[in-house]
Coordinates of C-alpha atoms in Angstrom, one line a residue:
X1 CA -0.1 0.2 0.0
X2 CA 1.3 3.5 -1.1
X3 CA 0.7 6.0 1.5
X4 CA 0.7 9.7 0.0
X5 CA 1.5 12.4 2.7
X6 CA 0.1 15.7 1.4
X7 CA 1.5 19.5 3.2
X8 CA -0.2 20.4 5.8
X9 CA -1.3 23.6 3.6
X10 CA -3.2 21.8 1.3
X11 CA -5.5 20.5 4.0
X12 CA -6.1 23.2 6.7
X13 CA -7.9 25.6 4.4
X14 CA -10.7 23.2 3.4
X15 CA -13.6 24.5 6.1
X16 CA -17.0 22.3 6.7
X17 CA -19.9 22.4 8.8
X18 CA -20.4 19.5 10.4
X19 CA -21.2 18.5 13.7
X20 CA -18.5 19.9 16.1
X21 CA -19.3 20.4 20.0
X22 CA -16.9 22.6 21.2
X23 CA -15.9 23.6 25.6
X24 CA -13.8 26.8 25.5
X25 CA -12.8 25.7 29.0
X26 CA -14.6 22.9 31.9
X27 CA -17.1 25.3 33.3
X28 CA -18.0 27.1 30.0
X29 CA -21.3 25.7 28.1
X30 CA -21.0 23.7 25.2
X31 CA -21.4 25.4 21.7
X32 CA -21.8 23.6 18.4
X33 CA -18.4 24.9 15.9
X34 CA -20.3 27.0 12.4
X35 CA -17.6 25.8 10.7
X36 CA -14.3 24.4 11.4
X37 CA -11.1 23.1 9.7
X38 CA -7.3 21.6 10.8
X39 CA -6.3 25.0 11.4
X40 CA -9.2 26.5 13.5
X41 CA -12.9 27.1 14.2
X42 CA -15.5 29.4 14.5
X43 CA -18.7 30.0 17.0
X44 CA -21.3 32.2 16.4
X45 CA -24.1 32.9 19.6
X46 CA -21.4 32.9 22.5
X47 CA -23.5 33.7 25.5
X48 CA -21.4 36.1 28.6
X49 CA -18.4 38.1 27.9
X50 CA -16.5 37.4 25.1
X51 CA -12.6 36.4 25.2
X52 CA -10.0 38.6 24.4
X53 CA -8.0 38.5 21.4
X54 CA -5.0 36.8 21.8
X55 CA -5.9 34.7 24.6
X56 CA -5.0 31.1 25.2
X57 CA -7.8 28.5 25.5
X58 CA -7.6 25.0 26.7
X59 CA -10.6 23.5 24.0
X60 CA -12.7 20.7 24.6
X61 CA -13.9 18.7 21.5
X62 CA -16.4 16.7 20.6
X63 CA -17.3 14.7 17.1
X64 CA -20.2 12.6 16.2
X65 CA -19.4 9.9 14.1
X66 CA -21.5 7.2 13.4
X67 CA -23.5 6.9 16.2
X68 CA -20.4 7.6 18.6
X69 CA -18.7 10.5 20.2
X70 CA -15.6 10.8 19.9
X71 CA -13.9 13.8 22.4
X72 CA -9.9 15.0 22.6
X73 CA -8.4 17.7 23.7
X74 CA -6.3 21.0 22.2
X75 CA -5.1 24.4 22.7
X76 CA -6.1 27.5 20.5
X77 CA -5.9 31.0 20.3
X78 CA -8.3 33.4 19.6
X79 CA -7.8 35.5 16.5
X80 CA -11.0 37.4 16.1
X81 CA -13.9 38.1 18.1
X82 CA -17.7 40.1 16.7
X83 CA -20.0 41.6 19.5
X84 CA -22.6 42.2 17.1
X85 CA -23.0 38.6 16.3
X86 CA -21.2 37.1 19.4
X87 CA -18.5 35.5 17.1
X88 CA -15.5 34.0 18.3
X89 CA -12.7 32.6 16.0
X90 CA -10.3 30.6 17.5
X91 CA -6.7 29.3 16.0
X92 CA -5.4 25.7 16.8
X93 CA -2.2 26.2 18.4
X94 CA -1.3 22.8 19.7
X95 CA -3.2 19.5 17.9
X96 CA -1.7 15.9 18.9
X97 CA -0.7 14.0 16.2
X98 CA -3.7 11.4 16.8
X99 CA -6.2 14.2 16.8
X100 CA -4.9 15.8 13.5
X101 CA -5.3 12.7 11.5
X102 CA -8.4 11.9 13.1
X103 CA -9.7 15.4 11.5
X104 CA -8.1 15.3 8.7
X105 CA -9.5 11.7 8.2
X106 CA -12.7 12.8 9.2
X107 CA -12.6 15.7 6.4
X108 CA -11.0 14.0 3.6
X109 CA -13.8 11.6 3.2
X110 CA -16.7 13.8 3.8
X111 CA -15.5 15.9 1.1
X112 CA -15.0 13.1 -1.4
X113 CA -18.3 11.2 0.0
X114 CA -16.5 8.1 1.2
X115 CA -17.6 8.3 4.9
X116 CA -17.1 5.0 6.3
X117 CA -17.7 3.0 9.9
X118 CA -16.2 4.0 12.9
X119 CA -14.0 0.8 13.3
X120 CA -13.0 2.0 9.7
X121 CA -11.8 5.5 10.9
X122 CA -10.3 4.0 13.9
X123 CA -8.2 1.1 12.3
X124 CA -7.4 3.6 9.3
X125 CA -5.2 5.7 12.0
X126 CA -3.6 2.4 13.8
X127 CA -3.8 -0.2 11.1
X128 CA 0.0 -0.9 10.3
X129 CA 1.4 -1.6 6.7
X130 CA 2.3 -5.3 6.3
X131 CA 4.8 -5.8 3.4
X132 CA 4.1 -8.4 1.1
X133 CA 6.4 -10.3 -1.9
X134 CA 5.6 -9.2 -5.3
X135 CA 7.2 -12.3 -6.7
X136 CA 4.5 -15.2 -7.1
X137 CA 6.0 -18.9 -5.9
X138 CA 8.1 -20.6 -9.0
X139 CA 6.3 -23.3 -10.5
X140 CA 8.7 -25.0 -13.4
X141 CA 7.0 -26.7 -16.2
X142 CA 9.4 -29.7 -16.2
X143 CA 7.7 -30.6 -12.6
X144 CA 4.5 -31.2 -13.9
X145 CA 4.0 -35.1 -14.8
X146 CA 3.3 -36.0 -18.5
X147 CA -0.3 -37.9 -19.0
X148 CA -2.4 -39.0 -22.2
X149 CA -5.3 -37.5 -24.0
X150 CA -8.4 -37.1 -21.5
X151 CA -10.8 -38.1 -24.2
X152 CA -14.0 -38.6 -21.4
X153 CA -13.2 -35.5 -19.8
X154 CA -13.2 -33.9 -23.2
X155 CA -16.4 -35.3 -24.1
X156 CA -17.8 -34.1 -20.8
X157 CA -16.7 -31.3 -20.8
X158 CA -18.1 -30.4 -24.4
X159 CA -21.6 -32.0 -22.9
X160 CA -21.8 -29.8 -20.1
X161 CA -20.8 -26.8 -22.3
X162 CA -23.3 -27.2 -24.9
X163 CA -25.9 -27.7 -22.1
X164 CA -24.6 -24.8 -20.2
X165 CA -24.6 -22.6 -23.2
X166 CA -28.0 -23.6 -23.7
X167 CA -29.1 -22.9 -20.3
X168 CA -27.6 -20.0 -20.4
X169 CA -28.8 -18.4 -23.6
X170 CA -32.3 -19.3 -22.7
X171 CA -31.6 -17.8 -18.9
X172 CA -30.0 -14.9 -21.0
X173 CA -33.5 -14.5 -23.1
X174 CA -35.7 -14.5 -20.3
X175 CA -33.4 -12.3 -18.4
X176 CA -33.8 -10.0 -21.2
X177 CA -37.6 -10.4 -22.1
X178 CA -38.2 -9.6 -18.2
X179 CA -35.2 -6.7 -17.8
X180 CA -34.7 -4.7 -21.2
X181 CA -38.4 -5.6 -22.3
X182 CA -41.7 -4.1 -20.4
X183 CA -44.4 -6.3 -21.4
X184 CA -48.2 -5.0 -20.4
X185 CA -51.0 -6.8 -20.9
X186 CA -54.0 -4.2 -19.4
X187 CA -53.9 -2.4 -22.8
X188 CA -57.1 -2.0 -25.2
X189 CA -57.7 -0.7 -28.8
X190 CA -59.5 2.1 -28.6
X191 CA -60.6 5.4 -30.8
X192 CA -61.9 8.9 -29.7
X193 CA -65.6 8.4 -28.9
X194 CA -68.0 11.8 -28.4
X195 CA -71.3 11.7 -26.8
X196 CA -73.3 14.0 -28.4
X197 CA -75.9 15.9 -25.7
X198 CA -79.4 17.6 -25.8
X199 CA -78.4 21.6 -25.9
X200 CA -81.7 22.6 -24.8
X201 CA -84.8 20.9 -23.5
X202 CA -87.2 19.8 -26.2
X203 CA -88.5 17.1 -28.2
X204 CA -86.4 14.9 -30.4
X205 CA -87.9 15.1 -34.0
X206 CA -86.1 13.0 -35.9
X207 CA -82.9 10.9 -36.1
X208 CA -81.8 11.0 -39.6
X209 CA -79.1 7.8 -39.3
X210 CA -78.8 4.3 -38.2
X211 CA -76.7 2.2 -35.6
X212 CA -73.5 1.6 -37.4
X213 CA -74.0 4.3 -39.7
X214 CA -71.0 6.5 -41.0
X215 CA -71.5 10.3 -41.3
X216 CA -69.7 13.5 -42.5
X217 CA -68.3 16.1 -40.3
X218 CA -71.2 19.0 -40.3
X219 CA -74.1 16.7 -41.1
X220 CA -77.3 16.7 -39.7
X221 CA -77.8 14.0 -37.0
X222 CA -81.0 15.0 -35.5
X223 CA -83.3 17.8 -35.0
X224 CA -85.2 19.4 -32.4
X225 CA -87.9 21.2 -31.2
X226 CA -87.9 23.3 -28.6
X227 CA -91.6 24.6 -27.3
X228 CA -90.6 27.7 -25.3
X229 CA -88.8 29.1 -28.5
X230 CA -92.1 28.2 -30.7
X231 CA -94.1 30.1 -28.3
X232 CA -91.7 32.7 -28.9
X233 CA -91.4 32.4 -32.8
X234 CA -95.9 33.3 -32.7
X235 CA -95.2 36.1 -30.6
X236 CA -92.5 37.3 -32.7
X237 CA -94.7 36.6 -36.1
X238 CA -98.1 38.6 -34.7
X239 CA -95.9 41.3 -33.3
X240 CA -93.7 41.6 -36.6
X241 CA -97.7 41.6 -38.6
X242 CA -99.1 44.2 -36.3
X243 CA -95.8 46.2 -37.2
X244 CA -96.6 45.8 -40.8
X245 CA -99.9 47.0 -40.3
X246 CA -98.6 49.8 -38.6
X247 CA -96.5 50.9 -40.8
X248 CA -98.7 50.2 -43.6
X249 CA -101.2 53.2 -42.0
X250 CA -98.5 55.0 -41.0
X251 CA -97.8 55.0 -44.9
X252 CA -101.3 55.3 -46.3
X253 CA -101.8 58.5 -43.9
X254 CA -98.7 60.3 -45.3
X255 CA -99.9 60.0 -48.6
X256 CA -103.7 61.1 -47.8
X257 CA -102.0 64.2 -46.1
X258 CA -99.9 65.0 -48.8
X259 CA -102.7 65.4 -51.1
X260 CA -105.0 67.5 -48.8
X261 CA -101.7 69.7 -48.3
X262 CA -101.6 70.2 -52.2
X263 CA -105.2 71.8 -51.4
X264 CA -104.0 73.4 -48.7
X265 CA -101.1 74.9 -51.0
X266 CA -103.3 76.8 -53.5
X267 CA -105.8 77.9 -50.4
X268 CA -102.7 79.7 -48.8
X269 CA -101.4 81.1 -52.5
X270 CA -105.2 82.7 -52.7
X271 CA -104.8 84.1 -49.2
X272 CA -101.5 85.4 -50.2
X273 CA -102.9 87.4 -53.5
X274 CA -106.1 88.7 -51.2
X275 CA -103.7 90.3 -48.4
X276 CA -101.0 91.5 -50.8
X277 CA -104.3 93.9 -52.4
X278 CA -105.8 94.6 -49.8
X279 CA -102.3 96.1 -48.4
X280 CA -101.9 98.1 -51.4
X281 CA -105.7 99.4 -50.7
X282 CA -104.4 100.0 -47.1
X283 CA -102.0 101.7 -48.5
X284 CA -103.5 104.1 -51.0
X285 CA -106.2 105.0 -48.1
X286 CA -103.5 106.3 -46.1
X287 CA -101.9 108.5 -48.5
X288 CA -105.5 109.8 -48.9
X289 CA -105.5 110.1 -45.0
X290 CA -102.1 111.5 -45.3
X291 CA -103.1 114.3 -47.7
X292 CA -106.6 114.8 -45.7
X293 CA -104.8 115.9 -42.7
X294 CA -102.3 118.1 -44.6
X295 CA -105.0 119.8 -45.6
X296 CA -106.8 119.8 -42.9
X297 CA -103.7 121.6 -40.8
X298 CA -103.4 124.1 -43.7
X299 CA -107.1 125.8 -42.7
X300 CA -106.1 125.2 -39.2
X301 CA -103.4 127.6 -38.9
X302 CA -105.7 130.1 -41.2
X303 CA -108.7 129.6 -38.9
X304 CA -111.0 128.1 -41.5
X305 CA -111.1 124.8 -39.9
X306 CA -111.9 123.7 -36.2
X307 CA -109.8 121.9 -33.7
X308 CA -111.7 119.2 -33.6
X309 CA -111.6 118.7 -37.6
X310 CA -108.2 118.7 -37.1
X311 CA -108.1 115.7 -34.6
X312 CA -110.5 113.6 -36.8
X313 CA -108.1 114.1 -39.4
X314 CA -105.2 113.3 -37.4
X315 CA -107.5 110.0 -35.9
X316 CA -108.3 109.1 -39.5
X317 CA -104.1 109.0 -40.4
X318 CA -103.2 106.6 -37.6
X319 CA -106.1 104.2 -38.7
X320 CA -104.8 104.1 -41.8
X321 CA -101.2 103.5 -40.8
X322 CA -102.2 100.8 -38.3
X323 CA -104.2 99.1 -41.1
X324 CA -101.3 99.3 -43.5
X325 CA -99.2 98.0 -40.8
X326 CA -101.2 95.1 -39.6
X327 CA -101.6 94.0 -43.6
X328 CA -98.2 94.3 -43.7
X329 CA -97.3 91.8 -40.9
X330 CA -100.7 89.6 -42.5
X331 CA -98.6 89.6 -46.0
X332 CA -95.8 88.6 -44.2
X333 CA -97.5 85.5 -42.5
X334 CA -99.3 84.7 -45.7
X335 CA -95.7 84.7 -47.4
X336 CA -94.1 82.5 -45.0
X337 CA -96.6 80.0 -44.7
X338 CA -97.1 80.0 -48.7
X339 CA -92.9 79.1 -48.4
X340 CA -93.8 76.6 -46.3
X341 CA -97.1 75.0 -47.6
X342 CA -95.3 72.0 -49.2
X343 CA -94.1 70.7 -45.6
X344 CA -97.4 71.9 -43.3
X345 CA -100.9 74.1 -43.3
X346 CA -101.9 76.4 -40.6
X347 CA -105.3 77.2 -40.2
X348 CA -104.6 80.8 -38.6
X349 CA -105.3 79.2 -34.7
X350 CA -102.7 75.5 -35.0
X351 CA -101.3 73.4 -37.5
X352 CA -103.6 70.7 -39.2
X353 CA -100.7 69.2 -41.3
X354 CA -97.5 68.8 -40.9
X355 CA -95.6 66.4 -43.1
X356 CA -92.3 66.4 -41.0
X357 CA -94.3 64.9 -38.3
X358 CA -95.8 62.4 -40.0
X359 CA -92.3 61.5 -41.8
X360 CA -91.3 61.1 -38.1
X361 CA -93.9 58.5 -37.5
X362 CA -93.8 56.6 -40.9
X363 CA -89.9 56.3 -40.0
X364 CA -91.0 55.3 -36.5
X365 CA -93.5 52.7 -37.9
X366 CA -90.7 51.5 -40.3
X367 CA -88.1 51.0 -37.6
X368 CA -90.6 48.8 -35.3
X369 CA -91.3 46.6 -38.3
X370 CA -87.7 46.5 -39.0
X371 CA -86.7 45.2 -35.3
X372 CA -89.8 43.3 -35.2
X373 CA -88.6 41.2 -38.6
X374 CA -85.0 41.2 -37.3
X375 CA -86.0 39.7 -34.1
X376 CA -88.4 37.0 -36.1
X377 CA -86.0 36.2 -38.2
X378 CA -83.8 35.7 -35.4
X379 CA -85.8 33.5 -33.5
X380 CA -86.1 31.2 -36.6
X381 CA -82.1 31.6 -37.2
X382 CA -82.3 29.9 -33.2
X383 CA -84.6 27.5 -34.5
X384 CA -83.1 26.3 -37.5
X385 CA -79.8 25.8 -35.0
X386 CA -81.6 23.5 -32.9
X387 CA -80.3 20.3 -34.8
X388 CA -77.4 17.7 -33.4
X389 CA -74.5 17.7 -35.9
X390 CA -71.3 15.6 -36.6
X391 CA -68.5 17.4 -35.3
X392 CA -66.1 14.7 -37.2
X393 CA -65.8 12.3 -39.7
X394 CA -67.1 9.3 -37.8
X395 CA -69.5 6.4 -36.9
X396 CA -72.7 5.9 -34.8
X397 CA -72.2 4.2 -31.8
X398 CA -74.9 4.6 -29.4
X399 CA -78.7 5.4 -30.0
X400 CA -79.8 5.3 -26.8
X401 CA -83.0 7.8 -27.2
X402 CA -85.7 7.4 -29.9
X403 CA -87.4 10.2 -31.8
X404 CA -90.4 11.4 -30.6
X405 CA -89.6 11.4 -27.2
X406 CA -89.2 14.7 -24.9
X407 CA -85.5 14.8 -23.6
X408 CA -84.3 17.0 -21.1
X409 CA -81.1 19.0 -21.6
X410 CA -77.2 17.6 -21.3
X411 CA -79.2 14.1 -21.8
X412 CA -76.9 11.8 -23.9
X413 CA -78.5 11.8 -27.2
X414 CA -76.1 9.6 -29.4
X415 CA -72.6 8.5 -29.4
X416 CA -70.0 9.2 -32.7
X417 CA -66.5 7.6 -32.9
X418 CA -64.4 9.3 -34.9
X419 CA -62.9 8.0 -37.8
X420 CA -59.1 8.1 -37.4
X421 CA -56.2 5.7 -36.9
X422 CA -57.4 3.6 -33.9
X423 CA -54.6 4.0 -30.6
X424 CA -53.6 1.6 -27.9
X425 CA -54.3 2.8 -24.1
X426 CA -52.1 1.0 -21.8
X427 CA -52.3 1.1 -18.1
X428 CA -49.0 0.9 -16.1
X429 CA -48.2 1.0 -12.6
X430 CA -46.3 4.2 -11.1
X431 CA -43.0 2.1 -11.4
X432 CA -43.2 0.9 -15.2
X433 CA -44.2 4.4 -16.1
X434 CA -40.9 5.9 -15.3
X435 CA -39.4 3.2 -17.9
X436 CA -41.7 4.4 -20.6
X437 CA -40.7 7.9 -23.1
X438 CA -42.5 9.5 -25.4
X439 CA -42.0 8.6 -29.2
X440 CA -40.8 5.5 -28.2
X441 CA -41.4 2.4 -30.5
X442 CA -43.4 -0.2 -29.4
X443 CA -44.8 -3.6 -30.2
X444 CA -48.8 -4.1 -30.3
X445 CA -50.0 -8.1 -30.0
X446 CA -53.8 -8.3 -30.5
X447 CA -54.8 -11.9 -29.6
X448 CA -58.0 -11.7 -31.1
X449 CA -56.7 -11.0 -34.5
X450 CA -53.6 -13.1 -33.8
X451 CA -51.3 -9.9 -35.0
X452 CA -48.8 -7.9 -34.6
X453 CA -49.1 -4.2 -34.8
X454 CA -45.7 -1.6 -34.8
X455 CA -47.1 1.8 -32.8
X456 CA -45.5 4.5 -31.2
X457 CA -45.7 6.5 -27.6
X458 CA -47.3 9.5 -28.6
X459 CA -49.0 10.6 -25.0
X460 CA -47.9 10.1 -21.3
X461 CA -50.0 10.6 -18.3
X462 CA -49.0 9.6 -14.9
X463 CA -52.2 11.0 -12.9
X464 CA -55.0 9.6 -15.0
X465 CA -56.4 7.4 -12.1
X466 CA -55.4 10.0 -9.1
X467 CA -58.6 12.5 -9.7
X468 CA -60.7 12.1 -6.9
X469 CA -64.1 13.5 -9.0
X470 CA -65.2 14.4 -5.4
X471 CA -62.9 16.6 -4.4
X472 CA -61.6 18.2 -7.7
X473 CA -58.1 17.1 -6.4
X474 CA -55.1 14.5 -7.6
X475 CA -54.5 12.2 -5.0
X476 CA -51.6 9.6 -4.5
X477 CA -51.9 5.9 -4.8
X478 CA -50.2 2.8 -3.9
X479 CA -46.9 2.1 -6.8
X480 CA -48.9 -1.5 -7.2
X481 CA -52.2 0.3 -9.1
X482 CA -52.6 0.6 -12.5
X483 CA -53.1 4.7 -12.1
X484 CA -50.9 5.7 -15.1
X485 CA -51.8 5.2 -18.7
X486 CA -49.8 5.5 -21.7
X487 CA -51.6 6.0 -25.4
X488 CA -49.9 4.5 -28.7
X489 CA -50.8 5.5 -32.2
X490 CA -50.4 1.8 -34.5
X491 CA -48.9 2.1 -38.0
X492 CA -51.7 0.9 -39.6
X493 CA -53.7 2.1 -43.1
X494 CA -56.1 4.2 -42.2
X495 CA -59.5 2.7 -43.4
X496 CA -58.0 -1.2 -43.2
X497 CA -61.1 -1.8 -40.8
X498 CA -58.6 -4.9 -39.4
X499 CA -58.1 -3.7 -35.7
X500 CA -61.3 -2.0 -34.4
X501 CA -61.9 -0.3 -31.3
X502 CA -62.4 -2.5 -28.1
X503 CA -60.3 -5.3 -29.3
X504 CA -57.9 -6.4 -25.8
X505 CA -54.0 -5.8 -26.9
X506 CA -50.5 -6.6 -25.6
X507 CA -48.1 -4.0 -25.4
X508 CA -44.2 -4.4 -25.6
X509 CA -42.2 -1.8 -24.7
X510 CA -38.1 -1.4 -24.4
X511 CA -37.4 -0.5 -20.9
X512 CA -36.1 3.1 -20.4
X513 CA -33.2 3.1 -18.0
X514 CA -33.4 5.4 -14.8
X515 CA -30.1 4.8 -13.4
X516 CA -27.5 7.1 -14.7
X517 CA -24.6 4.8 -14.1
X518 CA -26.5 2.0 -16.2
X519 CA -27.3 4.2 -19.1
X520 CA -24.1 5.7 -19.4
X521 CA -22.9 2.0 -20.1
X522 CA -25.9 0.6 -22.3
X523 CA -24.9 3.8 -24.1
X524 CA -21.8 2.0 -25.5
X525 CA -24.3 -1.0 -26.5
X526 CA -23.8 -1.4 -30.2
X527 CA -27.2 -0.7 -32.4
X528 CA -28.2 2.0 -29.4
X529 CA -29.3 5.4 -30.1
X530 CA -27.3 6.8 -27.4
X531 CA -29.2 10.1 -27.4
X532 CA -32.4 8.3 -26.6
X533 CA -30.4 6.4 -24.4
X534 CA -29.5 9.3 -22.6
X535 CA -33.3 10.9 -22.8

């Protein structure tokens, strides 16, 4: 045995945090070292007054090791303290050789991860090295006796060799099948099946297909009669009829009032002409009153007319002027009304005809009609949508409800099997599921058809059987229960019709290695994909 001694400077800087109990003196409490090495240690949380820097201490150390407490003493010097953290750093000054070897052995094995037993550690320190000879004992060939050919021995050896090869070959084959392969018999051929349910409460009017029929995506499988929707359609239809009648009445009224307004326009024009003629007459009368007043005023100044006549002339002048002003306003009013006679008519008290208001009423009636028709159309579209359509190409595998029956909402009407290549669902336990990977190749044996089919792993679900429906959460189950599932796609031509859903199957997987060392060794196996093994 070759013993290599490292220099102390190479070992003393390995600081570890393994448990090491320390007493600063006999009466002091015991502390656990925060970290320590061959050169010293550090204590945190020291109670009481911290020792002075440079003071010497007789340390009592206790090293827990494999259930035993190994105690030893040594001397140290305080090199650093920290009052805030209550920290004391101590440097070893006198360390016995046996204590140093024990601490060195403990640190080296802890770092290398080769920790042995306490007897090993003690023997490691105290065991002597016994030299042995490196030369084998001489065995000259000349000393061996000469013998004949052992025929019987050779024949029996060959027989035993062949028998051993056969036995070991069969054992190796069994070992390979059980170690390198994983055979799962809890598998079934399946395809996606969707249960189509009633969208609303109603009567199932007709089912256009029979059990086993093939349907295309979007095909109408059944129609539904909704009594509540039918009642709403009846009400909406009556509302649309009433809105159409109201719109027709408003339209006819607008037409009649438009015809009447044409007659009112002629009357307004005549009123305007009459007002203009009266205005001209009033102006002539005003000019006459002005001339009469001027003459009476001249005679009054000369003393030939009395004051009464002057006042009468003035009053006549004012009346004529007021009448002219009144007629001007009448002409202005008649002019305005004649200008607006195309849309409304005023009978000197109120507007008896107003086409603008009638137009608003007509637009409102038209809006009600459009709204009622849109609502009716929307309800009819909903009624037309009360059908069950095929979500994909497939085959009807179940028809639990007959036509003509009242069916509640969300009740199953039929089950549709998707027209896709069949898949195989294998159920594994929690230990087996770790040995299968995505995109792994596998072999599927269908006993009912006595046929082997290649397959590929496409999905792995470890929690398929762990969902608790009552509490809506995942719970862990025993490893022996087959609570994990693996989905595989078959390399089967589409539409072959040979492998149908529901057939039992046996799936044979290539086991994946979970141990890192075995995986590295398996990566050197000829013909193995290194990347797949590493995965």
